[in-house]
mmCIF file of C-alpha atoms in Angstrom:
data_model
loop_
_atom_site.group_PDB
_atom_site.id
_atom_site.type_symbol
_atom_site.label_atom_id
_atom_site.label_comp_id
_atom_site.label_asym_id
_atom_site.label_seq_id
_atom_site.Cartn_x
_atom_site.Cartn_y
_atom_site.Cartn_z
ATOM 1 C CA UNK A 27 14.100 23.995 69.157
ATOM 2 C CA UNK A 28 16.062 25.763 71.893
ATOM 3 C CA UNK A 29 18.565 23.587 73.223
ATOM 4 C CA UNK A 30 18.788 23.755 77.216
ATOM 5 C CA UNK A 31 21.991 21.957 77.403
ATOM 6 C CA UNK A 32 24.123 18.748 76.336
ATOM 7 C CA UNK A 33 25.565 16.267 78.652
ATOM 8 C CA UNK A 34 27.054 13.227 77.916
ATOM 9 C CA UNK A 35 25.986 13.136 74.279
ATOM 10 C CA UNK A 36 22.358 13.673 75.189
ATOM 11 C CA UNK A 37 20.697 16.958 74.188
ATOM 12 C CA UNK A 38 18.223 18.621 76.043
ATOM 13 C CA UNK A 39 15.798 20.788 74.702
ATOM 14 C CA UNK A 40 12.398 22.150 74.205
ATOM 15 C CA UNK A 41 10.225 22.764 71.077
ATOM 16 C CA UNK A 42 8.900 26.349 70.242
ATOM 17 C CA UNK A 43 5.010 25.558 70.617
ATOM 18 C CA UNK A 44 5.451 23.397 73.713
ATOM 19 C CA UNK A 45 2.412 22.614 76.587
ATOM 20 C CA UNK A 46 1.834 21.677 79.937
ATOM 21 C CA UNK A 47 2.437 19.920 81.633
ATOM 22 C CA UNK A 48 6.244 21.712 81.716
ATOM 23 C CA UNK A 49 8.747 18.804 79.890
ATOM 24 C CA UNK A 50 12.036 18.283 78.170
ATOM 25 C CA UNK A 51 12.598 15.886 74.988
ATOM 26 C CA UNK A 52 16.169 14.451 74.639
ATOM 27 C CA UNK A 53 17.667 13.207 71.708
ATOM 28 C CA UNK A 54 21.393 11.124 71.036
ATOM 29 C CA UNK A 55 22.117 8.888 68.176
ATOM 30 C CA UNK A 56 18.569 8.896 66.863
ATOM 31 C CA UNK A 57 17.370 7.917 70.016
ATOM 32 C CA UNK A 58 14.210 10.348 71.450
ATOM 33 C CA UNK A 59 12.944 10.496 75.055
ATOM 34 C CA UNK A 60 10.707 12.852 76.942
ATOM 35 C CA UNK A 61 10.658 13.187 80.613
ATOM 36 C CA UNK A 62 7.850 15.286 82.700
ATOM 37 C CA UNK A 63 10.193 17.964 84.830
ATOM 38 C CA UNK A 64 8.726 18.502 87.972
ATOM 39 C CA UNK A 65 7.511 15.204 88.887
ATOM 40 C CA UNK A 66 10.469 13.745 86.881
ATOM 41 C CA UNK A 67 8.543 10.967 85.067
ATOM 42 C CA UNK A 68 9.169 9.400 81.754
ATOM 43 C CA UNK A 69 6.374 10.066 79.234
ATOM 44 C CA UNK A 70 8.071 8.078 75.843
ATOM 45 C CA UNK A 71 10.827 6.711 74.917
ATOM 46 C CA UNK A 72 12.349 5.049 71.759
ATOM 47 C CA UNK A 73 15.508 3.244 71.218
ATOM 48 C CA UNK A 74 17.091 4.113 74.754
ATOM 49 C CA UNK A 75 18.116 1.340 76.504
ATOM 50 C CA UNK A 76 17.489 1.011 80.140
ATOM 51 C CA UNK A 77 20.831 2.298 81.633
ATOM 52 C CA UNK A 78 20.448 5.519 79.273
ATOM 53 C CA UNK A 79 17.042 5.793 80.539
ATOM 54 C CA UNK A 80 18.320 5.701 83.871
ATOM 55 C CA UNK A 81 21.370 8.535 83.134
ATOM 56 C CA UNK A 82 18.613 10.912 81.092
ATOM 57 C CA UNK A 83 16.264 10.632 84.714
ATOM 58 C CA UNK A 84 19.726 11.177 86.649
ATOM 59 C CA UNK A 85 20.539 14.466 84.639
ATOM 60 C CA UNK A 86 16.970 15.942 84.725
ATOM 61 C CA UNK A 87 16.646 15.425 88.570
ATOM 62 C CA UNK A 88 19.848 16.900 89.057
ATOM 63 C CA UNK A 89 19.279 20.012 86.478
ATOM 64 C CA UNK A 90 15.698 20.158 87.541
ATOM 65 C CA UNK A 91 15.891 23.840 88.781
ATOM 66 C CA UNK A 92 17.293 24.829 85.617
ATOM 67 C CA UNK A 93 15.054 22.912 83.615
ATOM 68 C CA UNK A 94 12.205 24.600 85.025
ATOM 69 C CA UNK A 95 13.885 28.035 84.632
ATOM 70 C CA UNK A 96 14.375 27.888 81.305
ATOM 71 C CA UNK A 97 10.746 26.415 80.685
ATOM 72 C CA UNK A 98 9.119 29.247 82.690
ATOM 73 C CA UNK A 99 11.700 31.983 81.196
ATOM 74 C CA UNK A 100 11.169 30.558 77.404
ATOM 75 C CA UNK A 101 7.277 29.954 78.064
ATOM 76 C CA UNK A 102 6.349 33.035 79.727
ATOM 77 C CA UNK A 103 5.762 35.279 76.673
#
């Protein structure tokens, strides 16, 4: 599970045998989410609240480039 990076207690990262379309799952406190990267759209969620929700969206948009680096440089093989 390479970890992309951590922000805020949330940790962003991919699974080895991932799929399109390209997304990143985040984890804190037992809480999961995964969030589609380049349309930026929740797919799940469990135990987030709103407002965390809301920060998670926040971080992806504003890490999006990087996100999708790291997808297409991990993915690529």
């Amino acid at each position: 599970m390479p970890t992309v990076f951590n922000e805020n207690g949330f940790r962003f990262f991919f699974y080895s045998n991932e799929h399109l379309p390209k997304h990143i799952h985040i984890e804190k406190a037992g809480k999961t989410a995964k969030f589609n990267i380049e349309n930026v759209e929740l797919v799940k969620s469990s135990g987030f609240n709103a407002n965390e929700l809301k920060q998670i969206r926040s971080l992806v948009e504003l890490n999006q480039e990087l996100l999708i680096d790291k997808w297409d440089g991990f993915f690529s093989n």
